[in-house]
Amino acid sequence: MSSATTTEIEVFSGAPAPPPHRPRVLLVGTAYAAGASATAVLALIALYARLRADVLARGEVWLPEEANLQLTPGTMGMATLLLSLPMVAWIVHALRNDDRGHALMAYGVTLVLGVAYINGAAYGWQQLGLGITSSTQALLIYTITGLHVAMAAVGLLYLAVAAFRTAGGQLTGRAAEAVSAAALYWFVTVAVYAVVWYTITITK
Amino acid sequence: MTVTEAPRDAALEAAAAPSPSAPPTGLAAVVGSGDPRTIGKLFVGTSLLFLLAAGVIGVLTGVEVYDSTGSEIFAADTLPRMVTLQATGALFLGVLPLLLGLATAIVPLQVGAATVAFPRATAAAYWTWLVSGALVIAAYGIDGGPFGRDVDAVSLYVGALVAVIVALAVATISVVTTVATLRAPGMTLRRTPLFSWSVLVGGSVWLLTLPVLAADLVVTWVDLRYGQQFLRGPDGVWERVAWMFWQPTLYVAAVPALGVIADVVPVFAQRRHQRHRVAMFLIGAAAALGTGSWAQVGASADGSVNPTDWLFEGPWIAVSFLAIVPILGLLGLWTLTLFTGRVRLGTPLILVVPAGLLLLLGIGAGGATAVKGAGLVNTTWMTAQATLVLLGAALAGLGGVAFWAPKLYGKLLPDGATRLGGTLVFLGALVAAVPLAVAGTLDQARLVSGGTAEVAPGDVDTVEVLNLVSAVGLGVAVLGGLLAGLAMMARRRGEGPGDDPWGGHTLEWATSSPPPIGHFASLPEITSEAPVYDARHAAAASASTEAPAR
C-alpha cells in the first residue's frame, strides 16, 4: 500500500487555496425540490388521464352525472395564480434594487393571492357535489387538487419565511438567493397548476 | 440540540477560538449532529441492519415455500406479506439508504466541499427515515402492510412508506446539490470523480422516480381511508409499489454502485480510469435507462390492472435490452483499466468486482425477461433478477465502505473477515438467484402472486428443492453480510492507516483520515479527474529528475 500523505505531496503545501465559491446552493436545491414536487402531481395527472382515456375509449362518460365541475372556480384559481407571477417577479426586482418597502408590499399581495387560490380550491371542492368515496373520479380529483394545494401551501410558507427575513434585513440586494429560490418554487407551482387546470377543469 | 454544521471558514475560526462550552458528546453528539460523516455512518450502519433483517425474512420465506403443501412458519395469508416486507426492507431501508449514506459521507470530500449542501436537512432526513422505517415494520406487526387485514395498519404502512420516500428524497437533494454547486475551483463536471458523478445522475433520476411512487401511495392512502373502491383495498397496495422492483426502475438503485466500482478499480490498478469521459457517459446512460416510472402495470377505473399496455410492448422491451449496454461497456473499461495497470488485490477490489458481475447478471436477466414468448414475466425469474441487482448493489456498497473506511472510521476494516464476508455475499447471491431463475422457467409465479400454483404437477418437487437451495443461498449471503458488518464494528486495532492507505486518485485522499470538520485546510490545484494521482506522479517525476543532479 502506498504511504503517500498530504504532507508528502508538494502541490498541497504552499499558498492557500482560493476561497471556495458557493454558487446558488439554495436555488439549485429548491429547483430539485420543486422538480420532485411537480413530478408527484404530474404522476397523478398521468394516472387521471390514463383512466379517463380508458373510460372514454369504451364509449362511456367520464364524470358522474351528479358531478358539478364548474369552470369558474378552477379558472379563477388559474387567473389568481397567474396574477401572482408578476407580484413574485416584483419581489425579486425590488429586493435586487434594495427597495425593501416595495418588496414587502409585493410579498403581501402574493401571499393574499396565494391564500385566495387555496380558498378558491376549497370552494371548488364544496361545489363539486361528489363525495370522496362516491367514485374513482372523485377520489382522483380530490387527491390531485389536494396535493397541489399542499404544494401551494409549501410555496406560500417559503415566501412567508423570505418575507420575514426581508423585513428583518437578512435578505438584501446582495443576498437575495432565498427570494429567487422561493420565487422559483412558486413559478413551478403555478406551472403545475396550469396542467391540473387544463386536465381537470377544461377538458374534464 | 446542537447542530454541528461546518462551513469551512467557520470551522477554521471555531478551531482557533476558545470554545465557550464543551462540545456535545455521547448521544447528544450523534442525535444533534449535522456532520455529513456522522449522518453518513448512521445511514450505512442502520441500513445494513435492515438489510440483514430483510435477508433473514427472505430465508424464512424460502424455507416456507420449500413444502408447498403445508405451512410451517407463517400462516398461509402471512407469506405474501412477508415477501413484501423483505422487498420493502431490502430496497427502501437497505440498498438505497446504504448508497445514500456512503454518498452523504464521501461526496463532499470528493468534490472538495466542507460539508453537504443542506446538513440540517440531511440530519432531519436520516431521523425521519429511521422513525418511518420503524413504523413500516411496526405496521406489519399489527396485521398491516400489503395484503394485511387491518385497514388502519395497512394505511400506516402506506403513510410511513411515503415518509420514508420523502426522507430519502430530501437526503438525495442534499447530496445531488452538493455535487452540482459545491465542487472545488477547477473541478468541472467532466473532472468530477465517478462516484460523485453517479450520485449526481443517479440521484437526479431517483428524484424523478421516488415522487411518482409517493404520489401513487398518497392516492392509495386516500383510497384506503375513504372507501377502498379504486385500488382493491389492502390487496391492491402492492401493485402500486411493485414496479420499483422491476426493470428498468430497479436498475436506477444500482447507479451509485457503478460509481463505487468505477472509483475503486483504477486505484487498485494503479492507473487512471480508462476513458473517463466514456465512463461518465455510460453511467449517465445507465441512469437515463433506469428512469422507469412509466413502466407501471397501470390501473383501470374498475380496479383491474392492465398489463398489456402498449408501453410494455416496444419501449419496455427496447429498454430492457439497451440497459445491458452501459454495464457491459463499464465492465469493458474496468477490465481494460485492470489489464493495463499493475493490479493489487486489495479488499475493496475483491468486493466490487463480484458486485459488478452480479449487476451484469441481474441486468442480463432483465433482457431475458423481455424476450417475447419466454413467459418469464411474473415468475420467480424476476425475483432472481431483483435479488442479483439488489445484492450486487449492496456488495458494491460494502466494497465502498471498505474502500473509504479510513475516511469514515479512521481505520481500515480487517481484511480476512471483510473478504470472507464479501465472498459469502457473492456466492450466496448466486446460489439464491440461480435456483429461483430456474424455477421461474418452470412457471413458478412470484410468491406474492401464487408461488407454485402454476407449476406443472411433475415439476413441483423440483421447484420445491430449488426453493430450498435458494433459501440456503440467501442464508449464506446473510451470513456474509453479518461477517462484514462485524468487521465494520471491529475495524483494525492499533494506529490509523494513514491519510491515503490505498494510493487514492481523488480529492478525498488529500485530507487526513478521518477528515477534520471542514474537511480541507487548503485545496490542491485540480486540473484533471484524478488530482491526487496527478500530484503523486508530479512529485515522483520531480524527485527522479532531481536525483541525478545530486
CSV table of C-alpha atoms in Angstrom, one decimal, chain A residues 7 18 20 28 37 39 41 48 62 73 80 94 103 105 108 116 118 125 144 148 174 197:
chain,number,residue,atom,x,y,z
A,7,THR,CA,2.4,16.4,3.6
A,18,PRO,CA,-8.5,30.3,-3.4
A,20,PRO,CA,-14.5,28.4,-2.5
A,28,VAL,CA,-30.3,24.6,-7.1
A,37,SER,CA,-42.9,18.1,-6.1
A,39,THR,CA,-43.3,15.1,-10.6
A,41,VAL,CA,-48.5,15.9,-9.0
A,48,TYR,CA,-56.1,10.5,-14.2
A,62,TRP,CA,-66.0,10.0,-17.5
A,73,PRO,CA,-63.6,28.2,-9.6
A,80,THR,CA,-55.3,34.2,-9.4
A,94,ALA,CA,-37.5,45.2,-5.7
A,103,ALA,CA,-40.6,44.1,-1.8
A,105,MET,CA,-45.7,45.2,-0.5
A,108,GLY,CA,-48.2,40.9,0.9
A,116,ALA,CA,-57.2,33.3,-2.3
A,118,ILE,CA,-56.5,27.9,-1.7
A,125,TRP,CA,-64.5,21.1,-3.6
A,144,ILE,CA,-54.8,15.7,-7.3
A,148,HIS,CA,-51.5,20.8,-5.5
A,174,ARG,CA,-26.6,41.3,-2.3
A,197,TRP,CA,-56.5,23.2,-14.5
